[in-house]
GROMACS .gro file of C-alpha atoms in nm:
model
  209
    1UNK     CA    1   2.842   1.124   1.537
    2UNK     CA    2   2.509   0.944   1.536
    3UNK     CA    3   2.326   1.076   1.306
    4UNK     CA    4   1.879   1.082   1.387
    5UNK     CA    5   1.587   1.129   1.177
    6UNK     CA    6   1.315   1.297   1.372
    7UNK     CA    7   0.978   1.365   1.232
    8UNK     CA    8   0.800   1.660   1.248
    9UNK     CA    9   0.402   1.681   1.287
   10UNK     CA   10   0.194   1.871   1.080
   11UNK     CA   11  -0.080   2.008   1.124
   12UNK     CA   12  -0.397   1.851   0.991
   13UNK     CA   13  -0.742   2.048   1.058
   14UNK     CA   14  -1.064   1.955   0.998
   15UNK     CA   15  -1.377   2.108   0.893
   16UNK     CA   16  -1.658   2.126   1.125
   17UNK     CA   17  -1.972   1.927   1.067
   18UNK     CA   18  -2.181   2.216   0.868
   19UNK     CA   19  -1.917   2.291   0.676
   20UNK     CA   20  -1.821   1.922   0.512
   21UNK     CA   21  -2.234   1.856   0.531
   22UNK     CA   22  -2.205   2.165   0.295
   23UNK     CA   23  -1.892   2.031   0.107
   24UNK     CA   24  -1.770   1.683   0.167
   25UNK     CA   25  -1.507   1.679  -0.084
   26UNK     CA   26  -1.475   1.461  -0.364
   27UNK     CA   27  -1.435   1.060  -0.348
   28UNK     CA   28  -1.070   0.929  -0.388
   29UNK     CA   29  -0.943   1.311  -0.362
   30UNK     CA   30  -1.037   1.497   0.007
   31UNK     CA   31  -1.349   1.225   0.084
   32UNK     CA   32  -1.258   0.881   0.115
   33UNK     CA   33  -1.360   0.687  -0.202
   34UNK     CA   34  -1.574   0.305  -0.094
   35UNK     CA   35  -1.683   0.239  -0.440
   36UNK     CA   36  -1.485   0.193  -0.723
   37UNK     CA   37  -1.789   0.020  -0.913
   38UNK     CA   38  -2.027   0.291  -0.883
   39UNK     CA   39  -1.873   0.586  -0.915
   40UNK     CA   40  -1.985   0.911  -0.740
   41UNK     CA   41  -2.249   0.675  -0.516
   42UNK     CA   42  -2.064   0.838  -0.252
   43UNK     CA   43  -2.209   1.160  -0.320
   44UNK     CA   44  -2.538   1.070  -0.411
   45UNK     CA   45  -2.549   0.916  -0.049
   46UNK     CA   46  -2.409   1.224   0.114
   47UNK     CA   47  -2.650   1.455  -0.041
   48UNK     CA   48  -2.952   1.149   0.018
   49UNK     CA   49  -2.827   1.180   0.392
   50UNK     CA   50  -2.812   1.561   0.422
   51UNK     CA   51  -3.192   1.592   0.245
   52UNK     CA   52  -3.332   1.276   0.479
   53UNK     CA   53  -3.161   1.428   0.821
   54UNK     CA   54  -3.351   1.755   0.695
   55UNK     CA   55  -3.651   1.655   0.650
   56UNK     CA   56  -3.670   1.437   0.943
   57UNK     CA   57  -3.577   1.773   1.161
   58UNK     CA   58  -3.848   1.993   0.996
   59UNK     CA   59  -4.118   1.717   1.036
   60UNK     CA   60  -4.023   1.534   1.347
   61UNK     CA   61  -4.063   1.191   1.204
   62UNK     CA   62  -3.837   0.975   1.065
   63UNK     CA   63  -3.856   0.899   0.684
   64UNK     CA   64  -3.863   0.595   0.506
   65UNK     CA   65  -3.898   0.441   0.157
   66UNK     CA   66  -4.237   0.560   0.158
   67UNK     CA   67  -4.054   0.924   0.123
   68UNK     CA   68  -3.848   0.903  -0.176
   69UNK     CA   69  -3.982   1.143  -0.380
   70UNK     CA   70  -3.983   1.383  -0.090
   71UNK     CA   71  -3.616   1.329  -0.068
   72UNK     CA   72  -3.574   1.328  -0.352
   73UNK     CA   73  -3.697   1.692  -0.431
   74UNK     CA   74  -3.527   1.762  -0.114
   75UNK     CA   75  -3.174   1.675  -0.245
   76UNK     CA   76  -3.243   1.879  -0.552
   77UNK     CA   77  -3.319   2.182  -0.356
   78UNK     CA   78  -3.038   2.177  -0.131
   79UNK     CA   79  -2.817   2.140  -0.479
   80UNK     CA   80  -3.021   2.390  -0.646
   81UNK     CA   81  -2.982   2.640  -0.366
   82UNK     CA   82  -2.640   2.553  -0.320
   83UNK     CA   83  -2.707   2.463   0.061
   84UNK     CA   84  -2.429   2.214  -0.045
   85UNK     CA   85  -2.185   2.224  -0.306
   86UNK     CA   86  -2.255   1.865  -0.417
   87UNK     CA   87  -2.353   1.794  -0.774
   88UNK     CA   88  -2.475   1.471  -0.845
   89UNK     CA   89  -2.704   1.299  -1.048
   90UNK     CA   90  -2.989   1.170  -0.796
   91UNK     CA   91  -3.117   0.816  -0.953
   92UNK     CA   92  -3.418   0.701  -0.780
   93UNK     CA   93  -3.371   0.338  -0.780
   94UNK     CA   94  -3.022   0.421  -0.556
   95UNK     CA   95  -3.296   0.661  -0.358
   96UNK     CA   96  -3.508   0.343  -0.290
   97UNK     CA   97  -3.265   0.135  -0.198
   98UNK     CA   98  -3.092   0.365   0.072
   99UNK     CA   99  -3.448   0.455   0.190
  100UNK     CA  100  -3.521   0.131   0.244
  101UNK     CA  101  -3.362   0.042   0.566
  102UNK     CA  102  -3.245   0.411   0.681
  103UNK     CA  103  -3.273   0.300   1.007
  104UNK     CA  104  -3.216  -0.042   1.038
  105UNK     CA  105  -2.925  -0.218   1.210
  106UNK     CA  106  -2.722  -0.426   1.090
  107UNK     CA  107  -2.455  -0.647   1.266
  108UNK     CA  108  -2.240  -0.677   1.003
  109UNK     CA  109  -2.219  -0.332   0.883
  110UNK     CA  110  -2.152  -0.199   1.281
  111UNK     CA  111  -1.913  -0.470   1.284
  112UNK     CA  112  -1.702  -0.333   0.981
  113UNK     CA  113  -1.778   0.020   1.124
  114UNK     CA  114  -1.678  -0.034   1.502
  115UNK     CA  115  -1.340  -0.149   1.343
  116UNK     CA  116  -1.311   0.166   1.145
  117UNK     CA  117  -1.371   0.388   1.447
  118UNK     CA  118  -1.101   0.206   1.641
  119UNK     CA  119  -0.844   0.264   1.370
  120UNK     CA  120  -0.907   0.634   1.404
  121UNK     CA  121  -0.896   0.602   1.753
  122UNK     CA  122  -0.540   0.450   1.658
  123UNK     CA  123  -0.494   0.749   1.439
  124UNK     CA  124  -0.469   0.981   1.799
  125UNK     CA  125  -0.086   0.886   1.832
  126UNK     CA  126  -0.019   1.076   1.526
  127UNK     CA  127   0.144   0.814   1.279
  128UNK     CA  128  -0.114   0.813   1.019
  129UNK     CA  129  -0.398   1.069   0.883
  130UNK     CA  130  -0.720   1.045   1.016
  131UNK     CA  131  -0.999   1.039   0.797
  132UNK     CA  132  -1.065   1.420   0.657
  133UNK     CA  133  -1.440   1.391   0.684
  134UNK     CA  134  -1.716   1.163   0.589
  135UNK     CA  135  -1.708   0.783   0.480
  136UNK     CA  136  -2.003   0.685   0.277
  137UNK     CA  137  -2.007   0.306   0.264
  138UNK     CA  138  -2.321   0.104   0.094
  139UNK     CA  139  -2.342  -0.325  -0.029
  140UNK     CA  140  -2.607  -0.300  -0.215
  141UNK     CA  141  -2.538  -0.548  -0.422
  142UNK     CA  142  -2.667  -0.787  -0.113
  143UNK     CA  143  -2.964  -0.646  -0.139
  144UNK     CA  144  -3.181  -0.938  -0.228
  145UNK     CA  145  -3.347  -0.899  -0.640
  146UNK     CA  146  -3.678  -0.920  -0.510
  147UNK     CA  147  -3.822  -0.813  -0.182
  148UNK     CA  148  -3.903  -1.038   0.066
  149UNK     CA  149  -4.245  -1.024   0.197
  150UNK     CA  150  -4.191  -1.228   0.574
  151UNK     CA  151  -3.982  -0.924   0.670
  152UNK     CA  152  -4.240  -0.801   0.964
  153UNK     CA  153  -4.124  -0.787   1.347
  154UNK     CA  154  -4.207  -1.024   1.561
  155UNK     CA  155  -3.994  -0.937   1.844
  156UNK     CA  156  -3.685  -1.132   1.759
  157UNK     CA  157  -3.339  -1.029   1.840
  158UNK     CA  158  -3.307  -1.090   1.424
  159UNK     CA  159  -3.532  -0.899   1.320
  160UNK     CA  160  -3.353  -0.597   1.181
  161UNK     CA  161  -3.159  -0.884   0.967
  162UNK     CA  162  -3.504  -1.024   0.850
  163UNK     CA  163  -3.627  -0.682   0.735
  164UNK     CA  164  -3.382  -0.690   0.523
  165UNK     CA  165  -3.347  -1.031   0.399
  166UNK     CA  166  -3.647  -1.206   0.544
  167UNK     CA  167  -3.698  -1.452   0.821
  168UNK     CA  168  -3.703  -1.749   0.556
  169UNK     CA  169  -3.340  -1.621   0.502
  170UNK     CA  170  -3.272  -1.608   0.913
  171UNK     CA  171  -3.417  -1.906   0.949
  172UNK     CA  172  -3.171  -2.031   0.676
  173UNK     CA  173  -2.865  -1.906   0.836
  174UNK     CA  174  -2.982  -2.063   1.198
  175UNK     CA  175  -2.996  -2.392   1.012
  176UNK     CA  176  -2.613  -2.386   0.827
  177UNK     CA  177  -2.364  -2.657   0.939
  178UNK     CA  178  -2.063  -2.508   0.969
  179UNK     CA  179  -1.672  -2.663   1.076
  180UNK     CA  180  -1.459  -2.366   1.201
  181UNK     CA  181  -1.085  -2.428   1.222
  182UNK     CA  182  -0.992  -2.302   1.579
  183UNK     CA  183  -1.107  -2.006   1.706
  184UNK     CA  184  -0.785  -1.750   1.764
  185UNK     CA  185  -0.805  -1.392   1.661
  186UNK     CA  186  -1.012  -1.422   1.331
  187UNK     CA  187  -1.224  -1.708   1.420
  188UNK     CA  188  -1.331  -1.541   1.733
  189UNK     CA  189  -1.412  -1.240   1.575
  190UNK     CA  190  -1.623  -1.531   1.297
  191UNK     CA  191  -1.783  -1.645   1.637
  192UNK     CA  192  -1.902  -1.331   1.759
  193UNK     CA  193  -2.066  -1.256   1.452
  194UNK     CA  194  -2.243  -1.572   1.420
  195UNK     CA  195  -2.378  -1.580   1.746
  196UNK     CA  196  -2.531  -1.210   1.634
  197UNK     CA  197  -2.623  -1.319   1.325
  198UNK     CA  198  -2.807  -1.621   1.441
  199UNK     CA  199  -2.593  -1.868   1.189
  200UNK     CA  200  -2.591  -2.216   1.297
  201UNK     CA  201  -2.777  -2.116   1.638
  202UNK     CA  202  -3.119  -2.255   1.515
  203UNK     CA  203  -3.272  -2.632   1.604
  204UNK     CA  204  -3.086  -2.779   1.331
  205UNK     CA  205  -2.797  -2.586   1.344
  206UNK     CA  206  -2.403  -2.684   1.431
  207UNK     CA  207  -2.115  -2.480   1.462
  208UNK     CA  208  -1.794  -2.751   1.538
  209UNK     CA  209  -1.487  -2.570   1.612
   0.00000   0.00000   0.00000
């Protein structure tokens, strides 16, 4: 006789959004761990997130870097009141930093996540596990030493890249000379983000594939 392995499904449930907002896990255990430098920044952002989101809903304004202290206390509370069962040691210069650009775009970033969301999307057929909750996911370590001060709008597709980075920097990346080996499924996926990122588009510019 022929003898078959079948494969049963389990079960897998998930908590619903006040509930893991509330308790997220722990990185590298029942939340997925991004940072294996930093350890625990994953939980300093999730309980940076829940106090911004917060305070955004009780004032009706979004909050900024200008707010960090407000957060700040915010995050305590929440952890003090046990609104969430996160413990973490809030540093302020991490506060700053994801203050900074809490809602600013960034091409790169929506790039890596887009990709992420279509694996889970993947994930529907039932061959692997979905992700059990949140994904906390920071580069800070591109944040530029000093700030840059050309970082104000001026109504270019870039300029959620320049607030960032500066338009000295954009204007840098438009400039790049770059030779790209063919363009098949990584180097159109290079392409793309190029175009988006304004490298090698400017005046003096050259992309030769």
């Amino acid at each position: 006789r022929n003898v078959t392995e079948k494969k049963v499904g389990v079960p897998y449930p998930f908590k619903s959004l006040a509930e893991t907002l509330k308790d997220p896990g722990m990185p590298f255990d029942s939340m997925v761990g991004t940072d294996m430098i930093n350890f625990g920044s994953e939980l300093q952002s999730h309980v940076l997130l829940y106090a911004a989101l917060s305070l955004e809903a009780e004032r009706g304004a979004a909050v900024g870097e200008a707010d960090v202290a407000a957060v700040v206390a915010k995050a305590k509370d929440l952890m003090s009141s046990k609104a969430t069962d996160v413990e973490a040691d809030i540093d302020d210069g991490f506060a700053a930093k994801f203050l900074r650009h809490f809602h600013t775009p960034l091409q790169p970033f929506c790039a890596f996540l887009g990709g992420v969301c279509a694996q889970e999307v993947v994930k529907v057929a039932g061959k692997f596990t979905p992700i059990p909750g949140w994904l906390h996911f920071n580069a800070l370590e591109v944040l530029p030493a000093e700030l840059p001060t050309d970082t104000q709008a001026t109504g270019s597709r870039y300029d959620s890249l320049a607030s960032v980075f500066g338009h000295s920097f954009v204007e840098k990346l438009q400039s790049l000379k770059y030779f790209m080996v063919g363009c098949g499924a990584l180097g159109c996926e290079f392409l793309k983000n190029f175009a988006l990122n304004g490298v090698c588009c400017g005046p003096n510019g050259l992309l030769t594939v």
